[in-house]
PDB file of C-alpha atoms in Angstrom:
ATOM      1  CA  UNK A   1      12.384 147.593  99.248  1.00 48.00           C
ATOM      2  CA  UNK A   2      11.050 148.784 102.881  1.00 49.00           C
ATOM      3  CA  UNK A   3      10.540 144.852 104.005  1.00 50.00           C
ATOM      4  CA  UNK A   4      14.528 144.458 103.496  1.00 50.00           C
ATOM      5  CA  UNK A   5      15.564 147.834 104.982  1.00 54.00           C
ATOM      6  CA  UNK A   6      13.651 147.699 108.115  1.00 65.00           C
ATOM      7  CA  UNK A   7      13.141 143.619 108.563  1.00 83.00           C
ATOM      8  CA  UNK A   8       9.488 143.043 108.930  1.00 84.00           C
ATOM      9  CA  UNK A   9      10.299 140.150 110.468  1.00 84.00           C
ATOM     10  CA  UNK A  10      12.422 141.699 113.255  1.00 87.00           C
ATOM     11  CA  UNK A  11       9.435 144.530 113.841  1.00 88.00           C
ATOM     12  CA  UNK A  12       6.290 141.873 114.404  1.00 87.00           C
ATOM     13  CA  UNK A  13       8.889 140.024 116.739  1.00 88.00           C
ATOM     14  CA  UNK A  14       9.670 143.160 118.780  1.00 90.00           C
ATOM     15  CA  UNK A  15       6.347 144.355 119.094  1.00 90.00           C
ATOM     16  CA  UNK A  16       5.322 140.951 120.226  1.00 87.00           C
ATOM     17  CA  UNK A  17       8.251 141.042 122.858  1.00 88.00           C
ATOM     18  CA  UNK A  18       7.361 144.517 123.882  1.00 90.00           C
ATOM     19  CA  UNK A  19       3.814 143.842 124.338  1.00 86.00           C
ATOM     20  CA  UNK A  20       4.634 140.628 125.876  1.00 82.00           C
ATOM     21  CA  UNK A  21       6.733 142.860 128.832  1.00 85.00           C
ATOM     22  CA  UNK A  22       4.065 145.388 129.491  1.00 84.00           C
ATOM     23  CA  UNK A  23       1.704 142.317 129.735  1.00 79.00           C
ATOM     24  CA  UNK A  24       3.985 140.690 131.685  1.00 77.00           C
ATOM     25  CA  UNK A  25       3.747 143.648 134.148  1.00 79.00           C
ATOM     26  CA  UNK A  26      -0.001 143.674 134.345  1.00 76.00           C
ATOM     27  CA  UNK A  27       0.290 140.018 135.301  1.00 71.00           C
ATOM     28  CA  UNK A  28       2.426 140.313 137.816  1.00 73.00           C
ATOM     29  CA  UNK A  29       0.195 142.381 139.477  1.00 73.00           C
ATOM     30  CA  UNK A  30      -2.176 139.280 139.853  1.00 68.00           C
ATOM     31  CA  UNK A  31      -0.107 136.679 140.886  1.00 68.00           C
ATOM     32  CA  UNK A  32       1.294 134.190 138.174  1.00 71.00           C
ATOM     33  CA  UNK A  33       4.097 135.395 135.956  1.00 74.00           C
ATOM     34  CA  UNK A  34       3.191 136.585 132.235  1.00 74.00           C
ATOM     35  CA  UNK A  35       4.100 132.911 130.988  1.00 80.00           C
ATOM     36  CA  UNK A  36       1.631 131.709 133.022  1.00 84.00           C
ATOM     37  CA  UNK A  37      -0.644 133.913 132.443  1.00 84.00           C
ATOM     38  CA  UNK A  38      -0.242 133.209 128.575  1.00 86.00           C
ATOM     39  CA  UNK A  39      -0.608 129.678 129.282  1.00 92.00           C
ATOM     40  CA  UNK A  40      -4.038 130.135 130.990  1.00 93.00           C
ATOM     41  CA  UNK A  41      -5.111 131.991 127.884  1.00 91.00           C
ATOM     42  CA  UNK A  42      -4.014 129.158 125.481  1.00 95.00           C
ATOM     43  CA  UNK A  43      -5.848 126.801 127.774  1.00 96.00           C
ATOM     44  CA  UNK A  44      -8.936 129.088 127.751  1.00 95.00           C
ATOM     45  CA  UNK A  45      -8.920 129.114 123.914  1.00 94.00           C
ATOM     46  CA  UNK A  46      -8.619 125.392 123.812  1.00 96.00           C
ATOM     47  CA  UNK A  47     -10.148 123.623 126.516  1.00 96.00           C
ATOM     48  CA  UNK A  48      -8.834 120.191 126.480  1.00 96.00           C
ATOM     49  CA  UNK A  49      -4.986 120.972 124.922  1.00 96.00           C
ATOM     50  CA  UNK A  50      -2.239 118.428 125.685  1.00 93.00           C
ATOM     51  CA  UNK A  51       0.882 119.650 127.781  1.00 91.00           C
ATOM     52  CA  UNK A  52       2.532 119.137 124.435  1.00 91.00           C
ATOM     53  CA  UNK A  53       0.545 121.350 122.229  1.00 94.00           C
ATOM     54  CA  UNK A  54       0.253 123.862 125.047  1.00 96.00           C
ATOM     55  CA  UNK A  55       4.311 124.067 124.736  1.00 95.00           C
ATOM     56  CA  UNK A  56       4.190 124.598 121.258  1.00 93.00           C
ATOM     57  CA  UNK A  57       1.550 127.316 121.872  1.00 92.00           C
ATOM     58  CA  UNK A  58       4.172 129.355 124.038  1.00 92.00           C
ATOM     59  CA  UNK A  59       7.185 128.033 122.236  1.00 89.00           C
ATOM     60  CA  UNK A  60       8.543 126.595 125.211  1.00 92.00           C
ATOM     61  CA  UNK A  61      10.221 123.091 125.627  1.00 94.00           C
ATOM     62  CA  UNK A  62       7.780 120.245 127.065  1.00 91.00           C
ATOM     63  CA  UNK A  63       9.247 119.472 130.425  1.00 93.00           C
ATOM     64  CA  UNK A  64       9.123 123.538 130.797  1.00 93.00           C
ATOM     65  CA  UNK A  65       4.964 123.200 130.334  1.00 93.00           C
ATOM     66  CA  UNK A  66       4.845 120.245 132.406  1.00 93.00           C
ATOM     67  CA  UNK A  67       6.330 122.159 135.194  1.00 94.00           C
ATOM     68  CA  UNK A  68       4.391 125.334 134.373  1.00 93.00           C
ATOM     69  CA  UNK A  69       1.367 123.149 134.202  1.00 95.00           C
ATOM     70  CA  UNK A  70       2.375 121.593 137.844  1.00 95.00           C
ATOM     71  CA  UNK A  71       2.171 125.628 139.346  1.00 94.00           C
ATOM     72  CA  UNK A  72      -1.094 126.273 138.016  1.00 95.00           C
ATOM     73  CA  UNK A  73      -2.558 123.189 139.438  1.00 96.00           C
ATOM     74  CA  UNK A  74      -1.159 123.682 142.797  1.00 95.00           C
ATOM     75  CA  UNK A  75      -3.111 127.396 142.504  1.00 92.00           C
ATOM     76  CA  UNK A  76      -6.055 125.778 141.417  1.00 94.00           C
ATOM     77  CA  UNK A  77      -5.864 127.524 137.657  1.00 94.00           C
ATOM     78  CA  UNK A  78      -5.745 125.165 135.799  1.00 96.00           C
ATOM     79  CA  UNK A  79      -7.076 120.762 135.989  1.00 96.00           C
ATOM     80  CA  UNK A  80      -5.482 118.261 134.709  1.00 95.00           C
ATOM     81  CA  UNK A  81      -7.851 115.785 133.088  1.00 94.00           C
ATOM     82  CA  UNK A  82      -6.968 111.965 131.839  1.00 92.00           C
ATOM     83  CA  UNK A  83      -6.636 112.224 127.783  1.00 87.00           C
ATOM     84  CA  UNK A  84     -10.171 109.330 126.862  1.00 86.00           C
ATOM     85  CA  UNK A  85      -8.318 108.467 123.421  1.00 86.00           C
ATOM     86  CA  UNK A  86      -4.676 108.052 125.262  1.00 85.00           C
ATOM     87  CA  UNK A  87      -3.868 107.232 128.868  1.00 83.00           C
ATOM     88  CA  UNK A  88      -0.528 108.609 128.685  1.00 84.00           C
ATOM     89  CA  UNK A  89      -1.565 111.629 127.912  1.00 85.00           C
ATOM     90  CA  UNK A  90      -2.847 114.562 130.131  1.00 88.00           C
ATOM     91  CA  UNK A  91      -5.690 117.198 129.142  1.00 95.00           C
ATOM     92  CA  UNK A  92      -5.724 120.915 130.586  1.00 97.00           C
ATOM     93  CA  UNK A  93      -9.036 122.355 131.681  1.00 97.00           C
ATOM     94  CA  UNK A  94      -9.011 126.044 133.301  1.00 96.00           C
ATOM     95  CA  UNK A  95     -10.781 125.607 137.030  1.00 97.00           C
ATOM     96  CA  UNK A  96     -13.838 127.522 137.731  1.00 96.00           C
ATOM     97  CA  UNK A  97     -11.227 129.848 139.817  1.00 93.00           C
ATOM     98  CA  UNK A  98      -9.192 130.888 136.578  1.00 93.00           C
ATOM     99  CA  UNK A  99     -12.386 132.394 134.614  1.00 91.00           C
ATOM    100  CA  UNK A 100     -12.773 135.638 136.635  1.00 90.00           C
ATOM    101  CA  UNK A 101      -8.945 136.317 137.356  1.00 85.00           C
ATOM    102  CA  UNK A 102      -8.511 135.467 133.412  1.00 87.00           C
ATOM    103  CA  UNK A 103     -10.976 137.834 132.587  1.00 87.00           C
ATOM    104  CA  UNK A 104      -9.734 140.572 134.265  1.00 84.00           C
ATOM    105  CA  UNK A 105      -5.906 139.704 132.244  1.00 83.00           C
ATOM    106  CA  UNK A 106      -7.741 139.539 128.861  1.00 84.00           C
ATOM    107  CA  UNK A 107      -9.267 143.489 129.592  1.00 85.00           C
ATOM    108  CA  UNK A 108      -5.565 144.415 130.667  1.00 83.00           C
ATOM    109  CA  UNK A 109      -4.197 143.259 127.557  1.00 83.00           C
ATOM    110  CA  UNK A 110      -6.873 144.752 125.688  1.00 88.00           C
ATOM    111  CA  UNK A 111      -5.992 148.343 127.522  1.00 87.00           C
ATOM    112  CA  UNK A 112      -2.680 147.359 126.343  1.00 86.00           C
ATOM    113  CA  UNK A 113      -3.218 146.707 122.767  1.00 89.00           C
ATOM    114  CA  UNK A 114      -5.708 149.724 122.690  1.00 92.00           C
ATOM    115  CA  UNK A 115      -2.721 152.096 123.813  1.00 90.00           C
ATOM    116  CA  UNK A 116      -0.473 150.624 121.336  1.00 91.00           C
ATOM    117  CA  UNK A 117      -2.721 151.351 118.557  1.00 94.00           C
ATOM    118  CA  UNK A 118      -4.074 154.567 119.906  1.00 95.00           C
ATOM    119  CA  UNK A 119      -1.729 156.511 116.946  1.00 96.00           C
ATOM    120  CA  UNK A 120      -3.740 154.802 114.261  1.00 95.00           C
ATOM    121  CA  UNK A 121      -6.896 155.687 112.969  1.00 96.00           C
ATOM    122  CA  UNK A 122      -9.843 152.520 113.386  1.00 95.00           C
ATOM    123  CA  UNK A 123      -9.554 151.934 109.646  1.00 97.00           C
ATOM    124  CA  UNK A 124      -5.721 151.250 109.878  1.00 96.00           C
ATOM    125  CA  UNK A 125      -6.055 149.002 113.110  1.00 94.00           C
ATOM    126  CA  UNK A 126      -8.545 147.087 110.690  1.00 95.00           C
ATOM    127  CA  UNK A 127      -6.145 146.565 108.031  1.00 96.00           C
ATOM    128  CA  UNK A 128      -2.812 146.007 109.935  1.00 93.00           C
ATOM    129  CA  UNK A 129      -4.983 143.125 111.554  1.00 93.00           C
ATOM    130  CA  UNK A 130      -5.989 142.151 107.911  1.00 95.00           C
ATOM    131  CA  UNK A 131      -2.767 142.076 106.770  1.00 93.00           C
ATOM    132  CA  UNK A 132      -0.954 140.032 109.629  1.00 91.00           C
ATOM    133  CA  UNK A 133      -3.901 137.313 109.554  1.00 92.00           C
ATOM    134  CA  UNK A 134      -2.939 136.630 106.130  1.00 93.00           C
ATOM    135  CA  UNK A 135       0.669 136.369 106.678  1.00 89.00           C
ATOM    136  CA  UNK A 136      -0.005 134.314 109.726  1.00 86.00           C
ATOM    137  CA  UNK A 137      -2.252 132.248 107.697  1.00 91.00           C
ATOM    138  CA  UNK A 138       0.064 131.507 105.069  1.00 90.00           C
ATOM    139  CA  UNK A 139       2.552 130.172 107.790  1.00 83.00           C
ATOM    140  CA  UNK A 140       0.145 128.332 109.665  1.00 84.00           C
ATOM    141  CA  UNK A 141      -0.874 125.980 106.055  1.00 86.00           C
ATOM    142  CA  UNK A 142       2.650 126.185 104.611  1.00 80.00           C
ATOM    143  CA  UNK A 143       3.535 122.526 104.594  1.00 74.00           C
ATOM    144  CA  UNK A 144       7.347 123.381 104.377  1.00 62.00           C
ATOM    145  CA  UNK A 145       9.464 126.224 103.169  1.00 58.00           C
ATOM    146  CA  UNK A 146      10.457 124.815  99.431  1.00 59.00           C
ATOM    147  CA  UNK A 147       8.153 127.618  98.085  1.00 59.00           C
ATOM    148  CA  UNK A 148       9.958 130.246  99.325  1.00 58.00           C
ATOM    149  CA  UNK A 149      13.441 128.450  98.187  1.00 54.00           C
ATOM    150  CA  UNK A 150      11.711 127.927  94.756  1.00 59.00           C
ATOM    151  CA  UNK A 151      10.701 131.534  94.738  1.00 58.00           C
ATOM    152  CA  UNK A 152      14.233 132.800  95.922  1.00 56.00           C
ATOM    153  CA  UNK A 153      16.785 130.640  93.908  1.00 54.00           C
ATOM    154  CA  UNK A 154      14.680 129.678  91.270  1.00 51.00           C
TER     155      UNK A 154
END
């Protein structure tokens, strides 16, 4: 079975680690470092995260955000806004002096992803994007892995 021989698995996390470097080098370009960069882009997508959700987002530990977080401000990228519903908590806004610098990052990763795929025809582009929604979708609802266990030692 080709998802066995060659690890699917390993592949989509390569290709997000390579892409992840060449963004990484666009970014630098710019100013912040391609974490950063990544974090204004989660923050752009959800105005309002928490520090904590916005460390899930880049799979980095709290404390790690916080101090992430604590750069941005300081450049003016990103404001920090009093959670209404919780006091303790801390809500991220991107500054009116992110949206043009983010932007510009958002057309360099599309330059980016356009070279990647340049290989493929349109119609495969469409699928391979078909298929890994699904397979990220079935992640993102799976309430816990006992399906796959079921499925695998059943």
């Amino acid at each position: 079975m080709w998802l066995m021989e060659s690890n699917l698995a390993f592949l989509c996390y390569d290709i997000g680690r390579l892409f992840r470097k060449r963004f990484g080098e666009l970014a630098r370009q710019t100013g912040p470092t391609g974490t950063q960069w990544r974090a204004l882009l989660v923050v752009q997508r959800y105005p309002g995260i928490n520090q904590g959700m916005l460390a899930e987002h880049l799979d980095v530990e709290p404390i790690t955000a916080c101090r992430m977080v604590d750069r941005l401000e300081q450049a003016n990228l990103v404001e920090r806004r009093r959670d209404p519903n919780d006091r303790r908590a801390w809500t991220l806004y991107l500054t009116d002096a992110a949206v043009p610098a983010v932007n510009d990052l958002k057309a360099h990763g599309l330059k980016v992803l356009e070279w990647m795929t340049s290989d493929l025809t349109r119609e495969e582009v469409e699928m391979l994007g078909r298929y890994l929604t699904r397979i990220r979708e079935k992640f993102a609802t799976a309430d816990d892995t006992s399906g796959y266990l079921e499925a695998h030692n059943g």
